[in-house]
Amino acid sequence: MVYFGYDIPKESELSKEQLKDLEKSDMAKLTKIAIALADENRGKFHESFYITQVGLSYLAYLLIQHNNKDSKPSNDTIDTICQDKEIAQYLKKLITEGYNFSSLLSAQPEELIGLILLDMENEQKYPKFYPTPEGLTKLAIRLLQITETDDYADFCSGIGSSMITAVKESSPKSCTIYEINNESNIIASIRSKFLGDTISVKSENVFSLSKKDVFDKIFSNYPLGLRLNEQFKETALYSEIKNRFGEFPKATSTDWYFNYALVTHLKTNGKAVGIMTNAGTWNTLDRDIREKFLASKYIEAIIALPDKLFPYTGIGVSMIILSENNEKVRFIDCKHLGQNKRRINILADRDIDTIVEMYHSNSEHSKVVSLADIKKEEFNLNPSRYLEGDIVNSKDAVEFGSIIKSITRGAHYNASELDEISSNIPTSIQYLMLSNIKNGLIDDDLPFVKEDIANKYNKYLIQDNNILLSKNGYPFKVALATVPKNKKIIANGNLFVIELDETRANPYYIKAFLESDVGIKSLKSISVGMAIPNIAINGLMKLKIPLVPLKEQEKFAAEYQTTLDEIALYKRKIEKSVNALLSSFKEHTIESATT
C-alpha cells in the first residue's frame, strides 16, 4: 500500500513526516465518513461513540489489509487479523453489540488511519474522552525539550492524543503512557500500532507505580478538581507524602498529589509539565502543600493559560513546570494569547512561539521571582500576583493595612435564617446586603430585623465612616457607611467592614481611590479566581494606597462630599418623578371615572 507517497506495511509505524502529512487530510471527507458510520448505527449513539468509531475504523483497516471485507467477521477472523489479545477482545465486543461498519470497508486505508489518529471534531462533545488540545500538548513538548535520547511518559493519557503529538514533534527514545480507564487504554493501544515499537501503553494507576518507573520527561493533563478519597489514601504515594510532609487538610486538591507523582518519577535532571486548576495556585486550602513544594525546590515555572481551552469545562487552568533545585520560580501570564474558534480558544503555533520566548526571558508578561518573595505573598502562585507591577507607584504610597484599625467580615446567614430574623415592621436594627449598594451609595430603605437578635450580631455592626467593600464578584462595590442616630446596621457576609485610622486617612478619600480606575485595577491585581473574583484579606492589607497629607485628603473629601450630596438630591428627585409617573395612569383613570 502507498500512503502519502510512502510504502506502509501492515500495522507499521508512520514517520514524523507522515504524521505531519496526516494533518493535511481532507477533514471534510473524513467527517463525511464518520457521519455515514453514525447513520449506520442509529440508536447506538452515546458519549463514547467517538472511541467506538476508532475501534471500528481499526477493524476495517485490518480487514482491508487482509483482503477481507466481511462486515460481520467471526471471532476466529478477528483473532487471525489482530495479534493483540486485549484489542481483539474489544473488537469482538463491538461486533457482538451489533455495531455496523460497512461504510468503512469502502474507505481508503489512509482515510481509516486518519479516523484513528486524528482527533475528530465530533469528539469535542464528549468530555469523558476529550483529548488534551493539541496546542497545549505542543506547548508542553516544546517546554520539555524532548530529545531522541529521552524516555518520555504521559500520565493520565486518555486516548493517547499527546502520545501522537510527542512522536510527531520530537521522536523520544521511548514513550510510555499510563491510563487507568480500560476503554481509553485500548483506544490508545490501537493508535500506538501506527507509531512504532518504542511505544508502551499501560493500564496502571499513576499513584501506585513502582519507584523504578522513572523518565527524563513527563507530561500530564490529569483530572481537574478532584478531592481525596479513601481509595487514594491506601496508595503508596499518599503514604510517602504523609511521611515526608505531614498530613494535609482533607479538602486539599489532588492537583498537588498528581504533581508529586510527576516529580517522584523523574530521573535526575528530569522535567515534568502538568495541567492544573488555577485555584490550586492560590487557594487557602492548598497553601501548605504549595509551601512544601517550594521548600523542596520542585517548581520551575507557572504559566497562566488562556480561558476556554477545553470545550467541556469553564475551569481556568495553569501549566506547572517541575524539576529540581529551583531557587526561583518563573511566572508567565499568557491569558491574552489564543485564537478564538467558535466557543473555545486554541493555541496557534505563533502563540506557542510567544510563550516559549517568555519562558526564556523577562517581559511584561514574564518574570522570575525568588522563593523569599513568594513566601511574603503567602505562597501564592498566581502569576497575576507578581506581574501586575506597582500600579500605585507614588512616593506617598503605603500599604492599606498600615492605615486600617480593624477589618472584619459581615454576618453569614442563609435565606431561611434571614427569613427568621427579618421583621415586617420597622425596628432600630437593619441589615445591609451587597444588593443594597448601588453606584457607591447605600439604599435609604434597608430591610429591618427583629430587636431581640441584636446581641447575637453585635460584632457585625457597621459604624459611621466604615468603608464597605465587596469580597466576591466583579465589578467591586465600595460604599461609606453613615449610620442614623439610634439605629444599628448589620453587614452581610459578602462585605468587608473596614475601620480606618482617621488620624492618617480620610474615609471619603479612601473610598474615592478604591472607586477610581487605578483603585479598581489595584483591586483586580489582588483578586483571585476567574468565574467569581475573590479578594483575600492578606492581599487587601498589602494593597498600595497613594496617601497624600491629611489636609490635602480633607480638602478633596469636602469636594467629594458636596458631589455626593448632589447625587443624593438628584436620586431623590428621580425617585419622586418615577413614583409620580407610575401613579399618573391611576390618577387619570380616577379622574375620567368622576367626569
Short mmCIF file of N, CA, C and O in Angstrom, two decimals, residues 244-357:
data_model
loop_
_atom_site.label_atom_id
_atom_site.label_comp_id
_atom_site.label_asym_id
_atom_site.label_seq_id
_atom_site.Cartn_x
_atom_site.Cartn_y
_atom_site.Cartn_z
N ARG A 244 6.58 12.32 54.55
CA ARG A 244 7.57 13.37 54.26
C ARG A 244 7.10 14.76 54.67
O ARG A 244 7.86 15.54 55.24
N PHE A 245 5.85 15.07 54.37
CA PHE A 245 5.36 16.44 54.59
C PHE A 245 4.35 16.56 55.73
O PHE A 245 4.01 17.67 56.14
N GLY A 246 3.84 15.44 56.22
CA GLY A 246 2.76 15.50 57.18
C GLY A 246 1.42 15.40 56.47
O GLY A 246 1.34 15.36 55.24
N GLU A 247 0.35 15.40 57.24
CA GLU A 247 -0.98 15.24 56.66
C GLU A 247 -1.56 16.61 56.32
O GLU A 247 -1.52 17.53 57.13
N PHE A 248 -2.11 16.71 55.13
CA PHE A 248 -2.73 17.95 54.69
C PHE A 248 -4.25 17.88 54.89
O PHE A 248 -4.80 16.79 55.07
N PRO A 249 -4.93 19.03 54.86
CA PRO A 249 -6.39 19.02 55.03
C PRO A 249 -7.08 18.11 54.02
O PRO A 249 -6.61 17.93 52.89
N LYS A 250 -8.21 17.54 54.42
CA LYS A 250 -8.94 16.62 53.54
C LYS A 250 -9.36 17.29 52.24
O LYS A 250 -9.47 16.63 51.20
N ALA A 251 -9.59 18.59 52.30
CA ALA A 251 -10.07 19.30 51.11
C ALA A 251 -8.93 19.71 50.16
O ALA A 251 -9.18 20.34 49.14
N THR A 252 -7.69 19.34 50.49
CA THR A 252 -6.58 19.63 49.60
C THR A 252 -6.85 19.00 48.23
O THR A 252 -7.21 17.83 48.14
N SER A 253 -6.66 19.77 47.17
CA SER A 253 -6.97 19.24 45.84
C SER A 253 -5.93 18.22 45.42
O SER A 253 -4.76 18.31 45.80
N THR A 254 -6.37 17.25 44.62
CA THR A 254 -5.45 16.21 44.17
C THR A 254 -4.48 16.73 43.09
O THR A 254 -3.56 16.00 42.71
N ASP A 255 -4.66 17.95 42.62
CA ASP A 255 -3.70 18.52 41.67
C ASP A 255 -2.28 18.34 42.18
O ASP A 255 -1.37 17.94 41.44
N TRP A 256 -2.09 18.67 43.46
CA TRP A 256 -0.74 18.65 44.02
C TRP A 256 -0.25 17.23 44.27
O TRP A 256 0.95 16.97 44.25
N TYR A 257 -1.16 16.30 44.48
CA TYR A 257 -0.75 14.89 44.61
C TYR A 257 -0.32 14.35 43.24
O TYR A 257 0.65 13.59 43.14
N PHE A 258 -1.03 14.75 42.20
CA PHE A 258 -0.58 14.39 40.86
C PHE A 258 0.78 15.01 40.57
O PHE A 258 1.67 14.36 39.99
N ASN A 259 0.95 16.27 40.98
CA ASN A 259 2.24 16.93 40.76
C ASN A 259 3.37 16.19 41.49
O ASN A 259 4.48 16.08 40.97
N TYR A 260 3.06 15.69 42.68
CA TYR A 260 4.07 14.93 43.43
C TYR A 260 4.39 13.63 42.71
O TYR A 260 5.55 13.18 42.68
N ALA A 261 3.37 13.00 42.12
CA ALA A 261 3.62 11.78 41.35
C ALA A 261 4.56 12.08 40.18
O ALA A 261 5.44 11.26 39.85
N LEU A 262 4.42 13.24 39.57
CA LEU A 262 5.30 13.60 38.46
C LEU A 262 6.75 13.72 38.91
O LEU A 262 7.65 13.14 38.30
N VAL A 263 7.00 14.47 39.99
CA VAL A 263 8.39 14.67 40.42
C VAL A 263 8.99 13.38 40.97
O VAL A 263 10.20 13.15 40.86
N THR A 264 8.15 12.52 41.55
CA THR A 264 8.63 11.25 42.09
C THR A 264 9.19 10.34 41.00
O THR A 264 10.12 9.56 41.25
N HIS A 265 8.65 10.43 39.80
CA HIS A 265 9.04 9.52 38.73
C HIS A 265 9.93 10.17 37.68
O HIS A 265 10.04 9.68 36.56
N LEU A 266 10.58 11.26 38.08
CA LEU A 266 11.56 11.89 37.20
C LEU A 266 12.96 11.35 37.49
O LEU A 266 13.33 11.12 38.65
N LYS A 267 13.74 11.19 36.44
CA LYS A 267 15.16 10.90 36.62
C LYS A 267 15.87 12.16 37.10
O LYS A 267 15.33 13.26 37.05
N THR A 268 17.09 12.01 37.54
CA THR A 268 17.90 13.17 37.90
C THR A 268 18.00 14.11 36.70
O THR A 268 18.22 13.66 35.57
N ASN A 269 17.80 15.40 36.95
CA ASN A 269 17.80 16.44 35.91
C ASN A 269 16.61 16.30 34.95
O ASN A 269 16.64 16.89 33.86
N GLY A 270 15.59 15.55 35.35
CA GLY A 270 14.40 15.42 34.52
C GLY A 270 13.48 16.62 34.66
O GLY A 270 13.69 17.51 35.49
N LYS A 271 12.44 16.64 33.83
CA LYS A 271 11.49 17.76 33.85
C LYS A 271 10.09 17.24 33.54
O LYS A 271 9.92 16.34 32.72
N ALA A 272 9.10 17.81 34.24
CA ALA A 272 7.71 17.41 34.02
C ALA A 272 6.83 18.64 33.84
O ALA A 272 7.13 19.72 34.36
N VAL A 273 5.74 18.45 33.10
CA VAL A 273 4.76 19.51 32.89
C VAL A 273 3.38 18.95 33.24
O VAL A 273 3.01 17.87 32.78
N GLY A 274 2.64 19.67 34.07
CA GLY A 274 1.28 19.28 34.43
C GLY A 274 0.30 20.40 34.13
O GLY A 274 0.68 21.57 34.09
N ILE A 275 -0.96 20.02 33.90
CA ILE A 275 -2.04 20.99 33.71
C ILE A 275 -2.91 20.94 34.96
O ILE A 275 -3.51 19.92 35.26
N MET A 276 -2.97 22.04 35.69
CA MET A 276 -3.70 22.07 36.95
C MET A 276 -4.71 23.22 36.98
O MET A 276 -4.68 24.11 36.13
N THR A 277 -5.59 23.19 37.96
CA THR A 277 -6.58 24.26 38.08
C THR A 277 -5.91 25.55 38.56
O THR A 277 -4.96 25.52 39.34
N ASN A 278 -6.42 26.68 38.09
CA ASN A 278 -5.92 27.96 38.59
C ASN A 278 -6.07 28.07 40.10
O ASN A 278 -5.20 28.59 40.79
N ALA A 279 -7.20 27.56 40.60
CA ALA A 279 -7.47 27.67 42.04
C ALA A 279 -6.37 27.03 42.87
O ALA A 279 -6.04 27.51 43.96
N GLY A 280 -5.79 25.94 42.38
CA GLY A 280 -4.73 25.28 43.11
C GLY A 280 -3.49 26.12 43.29
O GLY A 280 -2.66 25.83 44.16
N THR A 281 -3.35 27.17 42.48
CA THR A 281 -2.17 28.04 42.59
C THR A 281 -2.32 29.11 43.66
O THR A 281 -1.33 29.73 44.05
N TRP A 282 -3.56 29.34 44.12
CA TRP A 282 -3.74 30.45 45.05
C TRP A 282 -4.63 30.16 46.25
O TRP A 282 -4.58 30.87 47.26
N ASN A 283 -5.46 29.13 46.21
CA ASN A 283 -6.47 28.99 47.28
C ASN A 283 -5.85 28.66 48.63
O ASN A 283 -4.74 28.12 48.73
N THR A 284 -6.57 28.98 49.67
CA THR A 284 -6.09 28.77 51.03
C THR A 284 -5.92 27.29 51.35
O THR A 284 -4.99 26.90 52.06
N LEU A 285 -6.81 26.45 50.83
CA LEU A 285 -6.77 25.02 51.13
C LEU A 285 -5.46 24.37 50.72
O LEU A 285 -4.98 23.44 51.38
N ASP A 286 -4.86 24.84 49.64
CA ASP A 286 -3.64 24.23 49.12
C ASP A 286 -2.38 25.00 49.52
O ASP A 286 -1.28 24.70 49.04
N ARG A 287 -2.54 25.97 50.39
CA ARG A 287 -1.40 26.82 50.77
C ARG A 287 -0.24 26.01 51.35
O ARG A 287 0.94 26.18 50.99
N ASP A 288 -0.54 25.09 52.27
CA ASP A 288 0.53 24.34 52.96
C ASP A 288 1.30 23.43 52.01
O ASP A 288 2.52 23.32 52.10
N ILE A 289 0.59 22.79 51.10
CA ILE A 289 1.28 21.88 50.18
C ILE A 289 2.09 22.68 49.16
O ILE A 289 3.17 22.24 48.72
N ARG A 290 1.62 23.87 48.80
CA ARG A 290 2.44 24.74 47.93
C ARG A 290 3.74 25.13 48.64
O ARG A 290 4.81 25.15 48.02
N GLU A 291 3.62 25.42 49.92
CA GLU A 291 4.82 25.77 50.70
C GLU A 291 5.84 24.63 50.67
O GLU A 291 7.05 24.86 50.50
N LYS A 292 5.37 23.39 50.83
CA LYS A 292 6.27 22.24 50.83
C LYS A 292 6.93 22.05 49.47
O LYS A 292 8.12 21.73 49.38
N PHE A 293 6.18 22.22 48.40
CA PHE A 293 6.75 22.09 47.06
C PHE A 293 7.84 23.15 46.83
O PHE A 293 8.90 22.86 46.26
N LEU A 294 7.56 24.38 47.27
CA LEU A 294 8.53 25.45 47.09
C LEU A 294 9.78 25.19 47.94
O LEU A 294 10.91 25.39 47.48
N ALA A 295 9.57 24.72 49.17
CA ALA A 295 10.72 24.41 50.04
C ALA A 295 11.56 23.29 49.45
O ALA A 295 12.79 23.25 49.63
N SER A 296 10.91 22.37 48.74
CA SER A 296 11.62 21.26 48.09
C SER A 296 12.24 21.67 46.75
O SER A 296 12.92 20.87 46.11
N LYS A 297 11.98 22.91 46.35
CA LYS A 297 12.54 23.49 45.12
C LYS A 297 12.12 22.73 43.87
O LYS A 297 12.88 22.60 42.91
N TYR A 298 10.88 22.26 43.87
CA TYR A 298 10.37 21.49 42.74
C TYR A 298 9.82 22.37 41.62
O TYR A 298 9.72 21.93 40.47
N ILE A 299 9.38 23.58 41.94
CA ILE A 299 8.61 24.37 40.97
C ILE A 299 9.52 25.28 40.16
O ILE A 299 10.18 26.17 40.70
N GLU A 300 9.54 25.05 38.87
CA GLU A 300 10.38 25.84 37.96
C GLU A 300 9.59 27.00 37.37
O GLU A 300 10.11 28.11 37.22
N ALA A 301 8.33 26.77 37.01
CA ALA A 301 7.54 27.83 36.38
C ALA A 301 6.06 27.56 36.52
O ALA A 301 5.63 26.40 36.64
N ILE A 302 5.29 28.63 36.51
CA ILE A 302 3.82 28.58 36.48
C ILE A 302 3.37 29.45 35.32
O ILE A 302 3.77 30.62 35.21
N ILE A 303 2.53 28.89 34.45
CA ILE A 303 2.03 29.63 33.29
C ILE A 303 0.51 29.71 33.37
O ILE A 303 -0.18 28.69 33.36
N ALA A 304 -0.02 30.92 33.50
CA ALA A 304 -1.48 31.12 33.48
C ALA A 304 -1.94 31.04 32.02
O ALA A 304 -1.55 31.87 31.19
N LEU A 305 -2.75 30.04 31.71
CA LEU A 305 -3.15 29.78 30.33
C LEU A 305 -4.42 30.55 29.95
O LEU A 305 -5.19 30.96 30.83
N PRO A 306 -4.68 30.73 28.66
CA PRO A 306 -5.91 31.41 28.24
C PRO A 306 -7.16 30.66 28.71
O PRO A 306 -7.12 29.44 28.95
N ASP A 307 -8.24 31.37 28.85
CA ASP A 307 -9.51 30.76 29.24
C ASP A 307 -10.07 29.93 28.08
O ASP A 307 -9.68 30.08 26.93
N LYS A 308 -11.01 29.05 28.43
CA LYS A 308 -11.82 28.30 27.45
C LYS A 308 -10.97 27.48 26.47
O LYS A 308 -11.26 27.42 25.28
N LEU A 309 -9.95 26.81 27.00
CA LEU A 309 -9.17 25.91 26.14
C LEU A 309 -9.88 24.58 25.94
O LEU A 309 -9.62 23.87 24.97
N PHE A 310 -10.74 24.23 26.89
CA PHE A 310 -11.49 22.97 26.82
C PHE A 310 -12.97 23.29 26.58
O PHE A 310 -13.54 24.11 27.31
N PRO A 311 -13.60 22.62 25.63
CA PRO A 311 -15.00 22.94 25.33
C PRO A 311 -15.98 22.42 26.36
O PRO A 311 -17.13 22.82 26.37
N TYR A 312 -15.55 21.52 27.23
CA TYR A 312 -16.49 20.89 28.15
C TYR A 312 -16.42 21.45 29.57
O TYR A 312 -17.15 21.00 30.45
N THR A 313 -15.53 22.41 29.82
CA THR A 313 -15.45 22.98 31.17
C THR A 313 -14.97 24.42 31.09
O THR A 313 -14.18 24.78 30.22
N GLY A 314 -15.46 25.22 32.02
CA GLY A 314 -15.02 26.61 32.13
C GLY A 314 -13.95 26.80 33.17
O GLY A 314 -13.52 27.92 33.46
N ILE A 315 -13.48 25.69 33.76
CA ILE A 315 -12.45 25.78 34.80
C ILE A 315 -11.17 26.37 34.20
O ILE A 315 -10.66 25.89 33.19
N GLY A 316 -10.65 27.41 34.84
CA GLY A 316 -9.39 28.01 34.39
C GLY A 316 -8.22 27.11 34.75
O GLY A 316 -8.21 26.49 35.81
N VAL A 317 -7.23 27.04 33.86
CA VAL A 317 -6.10 26.14 34.10
C VAL A 317 -4.77 26.87 33.96
O VAL A 317 -4.66 27.88 33.26
N SER A 318 -3.78 26.31 34.65
CA SER A 318 -2.40 26.78 34.56
C SER A 318 -1.51 25.61 34.22
O SER A 318 -1.85 24.45 34.50
N MET A 319 -0.36 25.91 33.65
CA MET A 319 0.64 24.89 33.38
C MET A 319 1.73 25.02 34.43
O MET A 319 2.24 26.12 34.66
N ILE A 320 2.08 23.91 35.07
CA ILE A 320 3.15 23.92 36.06
C ILE A 320 4.33 23.13 35.50
O ILE A 320 4.15 22.04 34.94
N ILE A 321 5.52 23.70 35.61
CA ILE A 321 6.73 23.03 35.16
C ILE A 321 7.54 22.64 36.39
O ILE A 321 7.83 23.49 37.25
N LEU A 322 7.86 21.36 36.50
CA LEU A 322 8.50 20.80 37.69
C LEU A 322 9.88 20.25 37.34
O LEU A 322 10.04 19.59 36.30
N SER A 323 10.84 20.51 38.20
CA SER A 323 12.19 19.99 38.03
C SER A 323 12.90 20.06 39.38
O SER A 323 12.24 20.17 40.41
N GLU A 324 14.22 20.04 39.39
CA GLU A 324 14.98 20.03 40.64
C GLU A 324 15.68 21.36 40.90
O GLU A 324 15.98 22.12 39.97
N ASN A 325 15.94 21.62 42.19
CA ASN A 325 16.84 22.70 42.62
C ASN A 325 16.48 24.08 42.08
O ASN A 325 17.34 24.82 41.60
N ASN A 326 15.21 24.42 42.16
CA ASN A 326 14.75 25.73 41.67
C ASN A 326 14.74 26.74 42.81
O ASN A 326 13.90 26.67 43.71
N GLU A 327 15.69 27.67 42.77
CA GLU A 327 15.77 28.71 43.79
C GLU A 327 14.79 29.84 43.51
O GLU A 327 14.50 30.67 44.38
N LYS A 328 14.31 29.89 42.28
CA LYS A 328 13.36 30.92 41.87
C LYS A 328 12.27 30.26 41.03
O LYS A 328 12.43 29.14 40.55
N VAL A 329 11.18 30.98 40.83
CA VAL A 329 10.07 30.49 40.00
C VAL A 329 9.79 31.53 38.93
O VAL A 329 9.70 32.73 39.21
N ARG A 330 9.65 31.05 37.69
CA ARG A 330 9.24 31.97 36.62
C ARG A 330 7.72 31.96 36.50
O ARG A 330 7.10 30.90 36.43
N PHE A 331 7.15 33.15 36.51
CA PHE A 331 5.71 33.32 36.35
C PHE A 331 5.43 33.92 34.98
O PHE A 331 6.03 34.93 34.59
N ILE A 332 4.52 33.29 34.25
CA ILE A 332 4.16 33.74 32.91
C ILE A 332 2.64 33.87 32.82
O ILE A 332 1.91 32.96 33.23
N ASP A 333 2.20 34.99 32.31
CA ASP A 333 0.76 35.21 32.11
C ASP A 333 0.50 35.28 30.61
O ASP A 333 0.93 36.22 29.94
N CYS A 334 -0.17 34.26 30.06
CA CYS A 334 -0.46 34.29 28.62
C CYS A 334 -1.97 34.25 28.37
O CYS A 334 -2.43 33.73 27.36
N LYS A 335 -2.74 34.81 29.31
CA LYS A 335 -4.18 34.83 29.15
C LYS A 335 -4.62 35.68 27.96
O LYS A 335 -5.73 35.52 27.44
N HIS A 336 -3.75 36.60 27.54
CA HIS A 336 -4.09 37.46 26.41
C HIS A 336 -3.87 36.77 25.07
O HIS A 336 -4.24 37.32 24.02
N LEU A 337 -3.28 35.59 25.10
CA LEU A 337 -3.00 34.87 23.86
C LEU A 337 -4.14 33.91 23.52
O LEU A 337 -5.10 33.79 24.25
N GLY A 338 -3.99 33.21 22.40
CA GLY A 338 -5.01 32.25 21.97
C GLY A 338 -5.89 32.82 20.87
O GLY A 338 -6.12 34.03 20.80
N GLN A 339 -6.35 31.92 20.01
CA GLN A 339 -7.20 32.31 18.89
C GLN A 339 -8.59 31.73 19.12
O GLN A 339 -8.74 30.53 19.37
N ASN A 340 -9.60 32.59 19.02
CA ASN A 340 -10.96 32.13 19.27
C ASN A 340 -11.48 31.31 18.09
O ASN A 340 -11.37 31.71 16.94
N LYS A 341 -12.00 30.13 18.41
CA LYS A 341 -12.59 29.26 17.40
C LYS A 341 -13.94 28.80 17.92
O LYS A 341 -14.01 27.95 18.82
N ARG A 342 -14.99 29.39 17.40
CA ARG A 342 -16.34 29.14 17.91
C ARG A 342 -16.39 29.49 19.40
O ARG A 342 -16.14 30.61 19.78
N ARG A 343 -16.67 28.49 20.24
CA ARG A 343 -16.83 28.80 21.67
C ARG A 343 -15.58 28.51 22.49
O ARG A 343 -15.61 28.59 23.71
N ILE A 344 -14.48 28.15 21.84
CA ILE A 344 -13.26 27.83 22.58
C ILE A 344 -12.09 28.64 22.04
O ILE A 344 -12.17 29.26 20.98
N ASN A 345 -10.99 28.63 22.80
CA ASN A 345 -9.74 29.23 22.36
C ASN A 345 -8.75 28.13 22.02
O ASN A 345 -8.75 27.08 22.66
N ILE A 346 -7.92 28.36 21.04
CA ILE A 346 -6.87 27.40 20.70
C ILE A 346 -5.53 28.12 20.74
O ILE A 346 -5.45 29.34 20.52
N LEU A 347 -4.48 27.37 21.04
CA LEU A 347 -3.13 27.92 21.00
C LEU A 347 -2.56 27.63 19.62
O LEU A 347 -2.27 26.49 19.27
N ALA A 348 -2.41 28.67 18.82
CA ALA A 348 -1.82 28.53 17.50
C ALA A 348 -0.30 28.47 17.63
O ALA A 348 0.26 28.78 18.68
N ASP A 349 0.36 28.11 16.56
CA ASP A 349 1.82 27.98 16.60
C ASP A 349 2.48 29.29 17.01
O ASP A 349 3.47 29.30 17.75
N ARG A 350 1.95 30.43 16.55
CA ARG A 350 2.55 31.72 16.90
C ARG A 350 2.38 32.02 18.39
O ARG A 350 3.25 32.65 19.00
N ASP A 351 1.27 31.54 18.98
CA ASP A 351 1.08 31.71 20.43
C ASP A 351 2.11 30.87 21.19
O ASP A 351 2.68 31.33 22.19
N ILE A 352 2.31 29.65 20.72
CA ILE A 352 3.28 28.76 21.36
C ILE A 352 4.68 29.36 21.29
O ILE A 352 5.43 29.36 22.27
N ASP A 353 5.04 29.92 20.13
CA ASP A 353 6.35 30.57 19.97
C ASP A 353 6.50 31.71 20.98
O ASP A 353 7.58 31.88 21.59
N THR A 354 5.45 32.50 21.15
CA THR A 354 5.50 33.63 22.09
C THR A 354 5.70 33.15 23.52
O THR A 354 6.50 33.71 24.28
N ILE A 355 4.99 32.10 23.91
CA ILE A 355 5.09 31.58 25.28
C ILE A 355 6.48 31.00 25.53
O ILE A 355 7.08 31.22 26.60
N VAL A 356 7.00 30.27 24.56
CA VAL A 356 8.35 29.71 24.70
C VAL A 356 9.38 30.82 24.86
O VAL A 356 10.30 30.73 25.68
N GLU A 357 9.21 31.89 24.10
CA GLU A 357 10.11 33.04 24.23
C GLU A 357 10.01 33.65 25.63
O GLU A 357 11.03 33.99 26.25
#
